Coordinates of C-alpha atoms in Angstrom, one line a residue:
Chain I
M9 CA 27.4 7.9 24.6
Q10 CA 26.2 11.4 23.9
T11 CA 22.8 12.3 22.5
W12 CA 22.6 11.5 18.8
L13 CA 18.9 10.6 18.3
T14 CA 16.1 12.8 19.6
S15 CA 13.4 12.0 17.1
L16 CA 12.5 9.7 14.2
K17 CA 10.6 12.5 12.4
T18 CA 12.1 14.0 9.2
N19 CA 10.8 16.5 6.8
T20 CA 11.2 14.4 3.7
P21 CA 11.5 10.8 2.7
Q22 CA 15.1 11.4 1.6
E23 CA 16.0 12.8 5.0
G24 CA 14.3 9.7 6.4
F25 CA 16.4 7.4 4.3
E26 CA 19.5 9.3 5.5
L27 CA 18.4 8.8 9.1
A28 CA 18.0 5.1 8.3
I29 CA 21.7 5.1 7.1
K30 CA 22.7 6.8 10.3
L31 CA 20.9 4.2 12.4
S32 CA 22.6 1.4 10.5
Q33 CA 26.0 3.0 11.1
K34 CA 25.2 3.4 14.8
G35 CA 24.4 -0.3 15.1
V36 CA 28.0 -0.9 13.9
E37 CA 29.5 1.8 16.1
Y38 CA 27.9 0.4 19.3
T39 CA 29.2 -3.0 18.4
Q40 CA 32.7 -1.8 17.5
P41 CA 33.3 1.5 19.4
S42 CA 36.9 1.9 18.1
E43 CA 36.9 4.3 15.3
A44 CA 40.4 3.1 14.3
I45 CA 39.2 -0.4 13.7
R46 CA 36.0 0.7 11.9
K47 CA 38.2 2.8 9.6
K48 CA 40.3 -0.2 8.7
L49 CA 37.2 -2.2 7.9
R50 CA 35.4 0.3 5.7
P51 CA 37.5 -0.3 2.6
V52 CA 36.9 -4.0 3.2
Y53 CA 33.1 -4.0 3.1
S54 CA 32.7 -1.1 0.8
R55 CA 34.6 -2.9 -2.0
N56 CA 32.9 -6.2 -1.5
A57 CA 29.7 -6.9 -3.4
A58 CA 28.0 -9.1 -0.8
T59 CA 28.7 -6.9 2.2
L60 CA 27.5 -3.8 0.3
I61 CA 24.2 -5.6 -0.4
F62 CA 24.0 -6.6 3.3
A63 CA 24.6 -2.9 4.3
S64 CA 21.8 -1.9 2.0
E65 CA 19.5 -4.5 3.7
V66 CA 20.2 -3.0 7.1
I67 CA 19.3 0.4 5.7
A68 CA 16.1 -1.0 4.2
I69 CA 15.1 -2.4 7.6
N70 CA 15.7 0.8 9.4
F71 CA 14.0 2.8 6.7
Q72 CA 10.8 0.7 7.3
T73 CA 10.9 2.0 10.9
V74 CA 11.6 5.6 10.0
A75 CA 9.0 5.6 7.2
R76 CA 6.3 4.3 9.5
A77 CA 7.3 6.8 12.2
N78 CA 6.6 9.5 9.6
N79 CA 3.4 8.0 8.4
Y80 CA 5.1 7.6 5.1
W81 CA 5.3 11.3 4.6
R82 CA 1.8 11.0 3.2
G83 CA 1.2 14.8 3.3
S84 CA 3.8 15.3 0.6
S85 CA 2.1 16.2 -2.7
Q86 CA 4.6 15.0 -5.3
S87 CA 4.5 11.5 -6.8
A88 CA 7.7 9.5 -7.1
S89 CA 6.3 8.2 -10.4
T90 CA 7.3 11.5 -12.1
R91 CA 11.0 11.1 -11.3
Chain Q
M6 CA 23.7 14.5 -2.1
Q7 CA 21.1 16.1 -4.3
T8 CA 17.4 15.5 -4.1
W9 CA 16.5 12.0 -5.4
L10 CA 13.4 11.1 -3.3
T11 CA 10.5 13.4 -2.8
S12 CA 7.7 10.9 -2.2
L13 CA 7.0 7.2 -1.7
K14 CA 3.8 7.4 -3.7
T15 CA 3.6 5.7 -7.1
N16 CA 0.8 5.3 -9.6
T17 CA 1.1 1.5 -10.0
P18 CA 2.5 -1.4 -8.0
Q19 CA 5.1 -1.9 -10.8
E20 CA 6.3 1.7 -10.4
G21 CA 6.4 0.9 -6.7
F22 CA 8.6 -2.1 -7.3
E23 CA 10.9 0.0 -9.4
L24 CA 11.1 2.6 -6.6
A25 CA 12.0 -0.3 -4.2
I26 CA 14.9 -1.2 -6.6
K27 CA 16.0 2.4 -6.6
L28 CA 16.0 2.6 -2.8
S29 CA 18.1 -0.7 -2.7
Q30 CA 20.6 0.8 -5.1
K31 CA 20.8 4.0 -3.1
G32 CA 21.6 2.0 0.0
V33 CA 24.6 0.7 -1.9
E34 CA 25.5 4.1 -3.3
Y35 CA 25.5 5.9 0.1
T36 CA 27.8 3.1 1.4
Q37 CA 30.1 3.1 -1.6
P38 CA 29.9 6.6 -3.2
S39 CA 32.5 5.9 -5.8
E40 CA 30.8 5.0 -9.1
A41 CA 34.1 3.6 -10.4
I42 CA 34.2 1.0 -7.7
R43 CA 30.5 0.2 -7.9
K44 CA 30.9 -0.4 -11.6
K45 CA 33.7 -2.9 -11.0
L46 CA 31.5 -4.8 -8.5
R47 CA 28.4 -5.0 -10.6
P48 CA 29.6 -7.9 -12.8
V49 CA 30.7 -9.7 -9.5
Y50 CA 27.3 -9.7 -7.8
S51 CA 25.2 -9.9 -10.9
R52 CA 26.8 -13.2 -12.0
N53 CA 26.7 -14.8 -8.6
A54 CA 23.6 -16.7 -7.6
A55 CA 23.7 -16.0 -3.9
T56 CA 24.3 -12.2 -4.2
L57 CA 21.5 -11.9 -6.8
I58 CA 19.1 -13.5 -4.3
F59 CA 20.4 -11.2 -1.5
A60 CA 19.8 -8.2 -3.9
S61 CA 16.2 -9.5 -4.5
E62 CA 15.8 -9.7 -0.7
V63 CA 16.7 -6.0 -0.2
I64 CA 14.3 -5.1 -2.9
A65 CA 11.6 -7.2 -1.2
I66 CA 12.1 -5.3 2.1
N67 CA 12.0 -1.9 0.4
F68 CA 8.9 -3.0 -1.5
Q69 CA 7.1 -3.7 1.8
T70 CA 7.7 -0.1 2.7
V71 CA 6.6 1.4 -0.6
A72 CA 3.6 -0.9 -0.8
R73 CA 2.4 0.2 2.6
A74 CA 3.0 3.8 1.8
N75 CA 0.7 3.4 -1.2
N76 CA -1.9 1.5 0.8
Y77 CA -1.2 -1.5 -1.5
W78 CA -2.7 0.4 -4.5
R79 CA -6.0 -1.0 -3.3
G80 CA -7.9 1.4 -5.5
S81 CA -6.7 -0.4 -8.6
S82 CA -9.3 -2.6 -10.2
Q83 CA -7.4 -5.4 -11.9
S84 CA -6.6 -8.6 -10.3
A85 CA -3.0 -10.1 -10.5
S86 CA -4.7 -13.5 -10.7
T87 CA -5.6 -12.9 -14.3
R88 CA -1.9 -12.4 -15.3
Chain D
M11 CA 10.4 -2.9 -19.0
Q12 CA 6.9 -3.8 -20.1
T13 CA 3.9 -4.0 -17.7
W14 CA 4.1 -7.1 -15.5
L15 CA 2.4 -6.0 -12.3
T16 CA -0.9 -4.3 -12.2
S17 CA -2.2 -5.3 -8.9
L18 CA -1.3 -7.1 -5.7
K19 CA -4.8 -8.6 -5.4
T20 CA -5.2 -12.3 -5.9
N21 CA -8.2 -14.6 -5.5
T22 CA -6.6 -17.2 -3.2
P23 CA -3.7 -17.4 -0.8
Q24 CA -2.0 -19.8 -3.1
E25 CA -2.2 -17.4 -6.0
G26 CA -0.8 -14.8 -3.6
F27 CA 2.1 -17.1 -2.8
E28 CA 2.8 -17.6 -6.5
L29 CA 2.7 -13.8 -7.0
A30 CA 5.3 -13.6 -4.2
I31 CA 7.5 -16.0 -6.2
K32 CA 7.1 -13.8 -9.3
L33 CA 8.1 -10.7 -7.3
S34 CA 11.2 -12.5 -6.0
Q35 CA 12.2 -13.6 -9.5
K36 CA 11.6 -10.0 -10.8
G37 CA 14.0 -8.7 -8.1
V38 CA 16.6 -11.0 -9.7
E39 CA 15.7 -10.1 -13.2
Y40 CA 16.0 -6.3 -12.7
T41 CA 19.4 -6.9 -11.1
Q42 CA 20.6 -9.2 -13.9
P43 CA 18.6 -8.5 -17.0
S44 CA 20.5 -11.0 -19.2
E45 CA 18.3 -14.2 -19.5
A46 CA 21.4 -16.1 -20.7
I47 CA 23.3 -15.4 -17.5
R48 CA 20.3 -16.1 -15.3
K49 CA 19.8 -19.5 -17.0
K50 CA 23.4 -20.4 -16.3
L51 CA 23.0 -19.5 -12.6
R52 CA 19.8 -21.4 -12.1
P53 CA 21.3 -24.9 -11.8
V54 CA 23.8 -23.3 -9.3
Y55 CA 21.4 -21.9 -6.8
S56 CA 18.7 -24.5 -7.3
R57 CA 21.1 -27.3 -6.3
N58 CA 22.6 -25.6 -3.3
A59 CA 20.9 -26.0 0.0
A60 CA 21.8 -22.5 1.4
T61 CA 20.8 -20.6 -1.7
L62 CA 17.5 -22.5 -1.9
I63 CA 16.7 -21.4 1.7
F64 CA 17.6 -17.8 0.9
A65 CA 15.3 -18.0 -2.1
S66 CA 12.5 -19.2 0.1
E67 CA 13.3 -16.3 2.5
V68 CA 12.8 -13.7 -0.3
I69 CA 9.5 -15.4 -1.2
A70 CA 8.4 -15.3 2.5
I71 CA 9.1 -11.5 2.7
N72 CA 7.2 -10.8 -0.5
F73 CA 4.4 -13.1 0.7
Q74 CA 4.0 -10.8 3.7
T75 CA 3.4 -7.9 1.4
V76 CA 1.0 -9.7 -0.8
A77 CA -0.9 -11.3 2.1
R78 CA -1.4 -7.9 3.7
A79 CA -2.5 -6.4 0.4
N80 CA -5.2 -9.0 0.3
N81 CA -6.2 -8.6 4.0
Y82 CA -5.0 -12.2 4.4
W83 CA -7.9 -13.5 2.3
R84 CA -10.0 -13.4 5.5
G85 CA -13.2 -13.8 3.6
S86 CA -12.2 -17.3 2.6
S87 CA -14.2 -19.9 4.6
Q88 CA -11.9 -23.0 4.7
S89 CA -9.4 -23.6 7.4
A90 CA -5.9 -24.6 6.6
S91 CA -6.0 -26.7 9.8
T92 CA -8.0 -29.3 7.8
R93 CA -5.3 -29.8 5.3
Chain Z
M18 CA 0.7 -27.0 -9.3
Q19 CA -2.3 -28.5 -7.6
T20 CA -4.1 -26.7 -4.8
W21 CA -2.1 -26.8 -1.5
L22 CA -3.1 -23.5 0.2
T23 CA -6.7 -22.5 0.6
S24 CA -6.5 -20.4 3.8
L25 CA -4.1 -18.9 6.3
K26 CA -6.5 -19.6 9.2
T27 CA -5.6 -22.2 11.7
N28 CA -7.2 -23.4 14.9
T29 CA -4.2 -23.0 17.2
P30 CA -0.8 -21.1 17.2
Q31 CA 1.0 -24.5 16.8
E32 CA -1.0 -25.3 13.7
G33 CA -0.1 -21.9 12.5
F34 CA 3.6 -22.6 13.1
E35 CA 3.3 -25.8 11.2
L36 CA 1.6 -23.9 8.3
A37 CA 4.6 -21.5 8.4
I38 CA 6.9 -24.5 8.0
K39 CA 4.8 -25.7 5.0
L40 CA 5.1 -22.3 3.4
S41 CA 8.8 -22.3 3.9
Q42 CA 9.1 -25.7 2.3
K43 CA 6.9 -24.7 -0.6
G44 CA 9.2 -21.7 -1.3
V45 CA 12.0 -24.3 -1.7
E46 CA 9.8 -26.6 -3.8
Y47 CA 8.8 -24.0 -6.3
T48 CA 12.4 -23.0 -6.7
Q49 CA 13.6 -26.6 -7.1
P50 CA 10.7 -28.7 -8.3
S51 CA 12.7 -31.9 -8.5
E52 CA 12.0 -34.0 -5.5
A53 CA 15.1 -36.2 -6.3
I54 CA 17.4 -33.2 -6.0
R55 CA 15.7 -31.8 -2.9
K56 CA 16.1 -35.2 -1.2
K57 CA 19.8 -35.2 -1.9
L58 CA 20.1 -31.7 -0.4
R59 CA 18.1 -32.4 2.8
P60 CA 20.9 -34.2 4.6
V61 CA 23.2 -31.3 3.7
Y62 CA 21.2 -28.4 5.2
S63 CA 19.8 -30.4 8.0
R64 CA 23.2 -31.3 9.4
N65 CA 24.7 -27.9 9.0
A66 CA 24.3 -25.4 11.8
A67 CA 24.1 -22.3 9.7
T68 CA 21.6 -23.6 7.2
L69 CA 19.4 -24.9 10.0
I70 CA 19.3 -21.4 11.5
F71 CA 18.5 -19.9 8.1
A72 CA 15.7 -22.4 7.8
S73 CA 14.4 -21.4 11.2
E74 CA 14.5 -17.7 10.0
V75 CA 12.3 -18.4 7.0
I76 CA 9.8 -20.2 9.2
A77 CA 9.9 -17.2 11.6
I78 CA 9.1 -14.8 8.7
N79 CA 6.2 -16.9 7.5
F80 CA 5.0 -17.3 11.0
Q81 CA 4.7 -13.5 11.2
T82 CA 2.3 -13.7 8.3
V83 CA 0.2 -16.6 9.6
A84 CA 0.1 -15.2 13.1
R85 CA -1.3 -11.9 11.8
A86 CA -3.8 -13.6 9.5
N87 CA -5.1 -15.3 12.7
N88 CA -5.1 -12.1 14.7
Y89 CA -2.5 -13.9 16.9
W90 CA -5.2 -16.4 18.1
R91 CA -6.2 -13.8 20.7
G92 CA -9.4 -15.6 21.5
S93 CA -7.4 -18.5 23.0
S94 CA -7.6 -18.4 26.8
Q95 CA -4.4 -20.1 27.9
S96 CA -1.1 -18.3 28.6
A97 CA 2.2 -19.5 27.2
S98 CA 3.7 -18.2 30.4
T99 CA 2.4 -21.3 32.2
R100 CA 4.4 -23.6 29.9
Chain X
M26 CA 4.4 -33.7 17.3
Q27 CA 2.8 -33.2 20.7
T28 CA 1.3 -29.9 21.8
W29 CA 4.0 -27.3 22.7
L30 CA 2.3 -24.0 21.8
T31 CA -1.1 -23.1 22.9
S32 CA -0.9 -19.3 23.1
L33 CA 1.4 -16.4 22.2
K34 CA 0.4 -14.5 25.3
T35 CA 2.9 -14.0 28.1
N36 CA 2.8 -12.1 31.3
T37 CA 6.0 -10.1 30.8
P38 CA 8.2 -9.0 27.9
Q39 CA 11.0 -11.2 29.2
E40 CA 8.7 -14.2 29.1
G41 CA 7.8 -13.1 25.6
F42 CA 11.5 -13.0 24.6
E43 CA 11.9 -16.5 26.0
L44 CA 9.0 -17.7 24.0
A45 CA 10.6 -16.2 20.9
I46 CA 13.7 -18.3 21.7
K47 CA 11.5 -21.4 22.0
L48 CA 9.9 -20.6 18.6
S49 CA 13.4 -20.2 17.1
Q50 CA 14.5 -23.5 18.5
K51 CA 11.4 -25.3 17.3
G52 CA 12.1 -24.0 13.8
V53 CA 15.3 -25.9 14.0
E54 CA 13.8 -29.0 15.6
Y55 CA 11.1 -29.4 12.9
T56 CA 13.8 -29.1 10.2
Q57 CA 16.2 -31.5 12.0
P58 CA 14.1 -33.8 14.2
S59 CA 17.0 -35.9 15.4
E60 CA 18.1 -34.7 18.9
A61 CA 21.4 -36.6 18.5
I62 CA 22.3 -34.6 15.4
R63 CA 21.2 -31.3 16.9
K64 CA 23.3 -31.9 20.0
K65 CA 26.4 -32.4 17.8
L66 CA 25.7 -29.1 16.0
R67 CA 25.1 -27.0 19.1
P68 CA 28.8 -26.6 20.0
V69 CA 29.4 -25.7 16.4
Y70 CA 27.0 -22.7 16.1
S71 CA 27.3 -21.6 19.7
R72 CA 31.1 -21.1 19.4
N73 CA 30.9 -19.3 16.0
A74 CA 30.4 -15.6 16.0
A75 CA 28.4 -15.4 12.8
T76 CA 26.0 -18.2 13.6
L77 CA 25.4 -16.8 17.1
I78 CA 24.4 -13.5 15.5
F79 CA 22.1 -15.3 13.0
A80 CA 20.5 -17.1 15.9
S81 CA 19.9 -13.8 17.6
E82 CA 18.3 -12.5 14.3
V83 CA 15.8 -15.4 14.3
I84 CA 14.9 -14.6 17.9
A85 CA 14.4 -11.0 17.0
I86 CA 12.0 -11.9 14.2
N87 CA 10.0 -14.2 16.4
F88 CA 10.0 -11.6 19.2
Q89 CA 8.4 -9.1 16.8
T90 CA 5.5 -11.6 16.5
V91 CA 5.2 -12.3 20.2
A92 CA 5.5 -8.6 21.1
R93 CA 2.7 -7.7 18.8
A94 CA 0.5 -10.6 20.0
N95 CA 0.9 -9.1 23.5
N96 CA 0.2 -5.6 22.3
Y97 CA 3.8 -4.8 23.5
W98 CA 2.8 -5.4 27.1
R99 CA 1.6 -1.8 27.1
G100 CA -0.3 -2.2 30.3
S101 CA 3.0 -2.7 32.2
S102 CA 3.9 0.3 34.3
Q103 CA 7.7 0.3 34.5
S104 CA 10.0 1.9 32.0
A105 CA 13.0 0.1 30.6
S106 CA 14.7 3.5 30.7
T107 CA 15.3 3.0 34.4
R108 CA 17.3 -0.2 33.9
Chain F
M23 CA 17.7 -16.3 34.3
Q24 CA 17.0 -13.3 36.5
T25 CA 14.8 -10.4 35.4
W26 CA 16.4 -8.2 32.8
L27 CA 13.4 -6.9 30.8
T28 CA 10.3 -5.5 32.4
S29 CA 9.1 -3.1 29.7
L30 CA 9.7 -2.1 26.1
K31 CA 8.9 1.6 26.9
T32 CA 11.8 4.1 26.8
N33 CA 11.8 7.8 27.3
T34 CA 13.6 8.6 24.0
P35 CA 14.4 7.0 20.6
Q36 CA 18.0 6.8 21.6
E37 CA 17.2 4.8 24.7
G38 CA 15.0 2.6 22.5
F39 CA 17.9 2.0 20.2
E40 CA 20.1 1.0 23.2
L41 CA 17.3 -1.3 24.4
A42 CA 17.3 -2.9 20.9
I43 CA 21.1 -3.5 21.3
K44 CA 20.5 -5.1 24.6
L45 CA 17.8 -7.4 23.1
S46 CA 20.3 -8.4 20.4
Q47 CA 23.0 -9.2 22.9
K48 CA 20.5 -11.2 25.0
G49 CA 19.7 -13.3 21.9
V50 CA 23.3 -14.2 21.8
E51 CA 23.6 -14.8 25.5
Y52 CA 20.7 -17.2 25.7
T53 CA 22.2 -19.1 22.8
Q54 CA 25.7 -19.2 24.3
P55 CA 25.4 -18.7 28.1
S56 CA 29.1 -19.0 28.7
E57 CA 30.5 -15.5 29.2
A58 CA 34.0 -16.9 28.7
I59 CA 33.2 -18.2 25.2
R60 CA 31.4 -15.0 24.3
K61 CA 34.4 -12.9 25.4
K62 CA 36.6 -14.9 23.1
L63 CA 34.2 -14.4 20.2
R64 CA 33.8 -10.7 20.6
P65 CA 37.1 -9.7 19.0
V66 CA 36.2 -12.0 16.1
Y67 CA 32.9 -10.5 15.1
S68 CA 33.8 -7.0 16.1
R69 CA 36.7 -6.9 13.7
N70 CA 35.0 -8.5 10.8
A71 CA 33.1 -6.3 8.4
A72 CA 30.4 -8.8 7.5
T73 CA 29.5 -9.9 11.1
L74 CA 29.4 -6.2 12.2
I75 CA 26.8 -5.5 9.5
F76 CA 24.9 -8.6 10.6
A77 CA 25.0 -7.4 14.2
S78 CA 23.6 -4.0 13.0
E79 CA 20.8 -5.9 11.2
V80 CA 19.7 -7.7 14.4
I81 CA 19.7 -4.4 16.2
A82 CA 17.6 -2.9 13.3
I83 CA 15.0 -5.7 13.6
N84 CA 14.8 -5.3 17.4
F85 CA 14.6 -1.5 17.0
Q86 CA 11.5 -2.0 14.8
T87 CA 9.8 -3.8 17.8
V88 CA 10.9 -1.2 20.4
A89 CA 10.0 1.7 18.2
R90 CA 6.5 0.4 17.6
A91 CA 6.0 -0.4 21.3
N92 CA 6.7 3.3 22.0
N93 CA 4.5 4.5 19.2
Y94 CA 7.6 5.9 17.5
W95 CA 8.0 8.5 20.4
R96 CA 5.6 10.6 18.4
G97 CA 5.0 12.9 21.3
S98 CA 8.6 14.2 21.1
S99 CA 8.8 17.7 19.5
Q100 CA 12.2 17.9 17.9
S101 CA 12.9 16.9 14.3
A102 CA 15.8 14.6 13.4
S103 CA 16.0 16.7 10.3
T104 CA 17.7 19.4 12.2
R105 CA 20.6 17.2 13.3

């Protein structure tokens, strides 16, 4: 497989979350390399409540890794509380 | 997608828990971007005992990340034991 | 939602475990705010072996967070080995 | 509920593993306080391959907590490699 | 139960992985002490794709614990990249 | 079993992710040593949306371990944000 991951560093938490999503998708891709089969499965899991939650769980686990790699973006000055 | 996460910092543990919920929902949203489909699924998983517990698990995993990012709000003076 | 979590600190590991249970229940509550629906679901998951184990898993994950927030109550002098 | 957990410290890793089992069981007990119902469910999950593996997963998560609370029993001199 | 775990230390990562497998099996054993019943279940879960993956998940969680207890075997000089 | 894991160190995050995949597969292999049976199961789980997501979850858990063992490859200079 070609290079797709050179660093776990991201500029913002949101980019880190999106990297976590990418890692989660890659875990699926390595297990099922056929894009044709994956495309058939996508409408299945994306319209099923349980599998959507499981997908969110994998993202959460990968986000733990990415967040720690970025020291939780502690240098950023804004607070999420003000959202 | 527009900016929705600029920091993992929150003022209180409760706000941190609510941020964990938001992260869990975002994991679902990125996987199923259609709001129409998600709205149809909501009554399914929110009335099913197993999927509710799975949803709580994703929140718990994200709360681990948020809690650590906030150093467990250790500066706060009240004890949860008095609740 | 009103204030329900002001600190992750507890006096004892057992209180910490009970806080982990509360966090797990809150994850369900935020996802399904209707108390009426939750009450109907309770006999379902509390009499099903698999969902009871899943509930215990969510508690275990939240207990990791609470235990770390309390530095594992290392100041306490008794050993669990004598239980 | 009466006192059942005063410390996460144990003398050996094995006692720590057994404490992790106790924590996992307590997660079930708090969710289903009726001993009569739990007794009926035990033969169900203990004879089902999937639920046994899920039970082992909860134990593994709690063992992470207990192991860290004991600093992985690093003072112990024997190596598990010689088992 | 007799002594089966005296340390989390192992000489190599592979021995650590094998210890993680042992911990995962012990979680099942404590929950279902009857060897006769476990032997009947083995062909069930070992020929089912989902339960095999769940078993691998429990091993992964226990491996986190063992790896950390061994400080990730950082003293070892070889790189896995050369495999 | 012969030697298959001598270190958790990898040169890049991508190699670390691939090591996490290997660890996840090994967890399955140790549980079901028969290659013939595993080959029969592969088309089952690799064409099922839920089991693919579970496989990605095991990889995510193992990647946490590998990433930490490599101190998140913090020495690397590129940012994933530029992907």
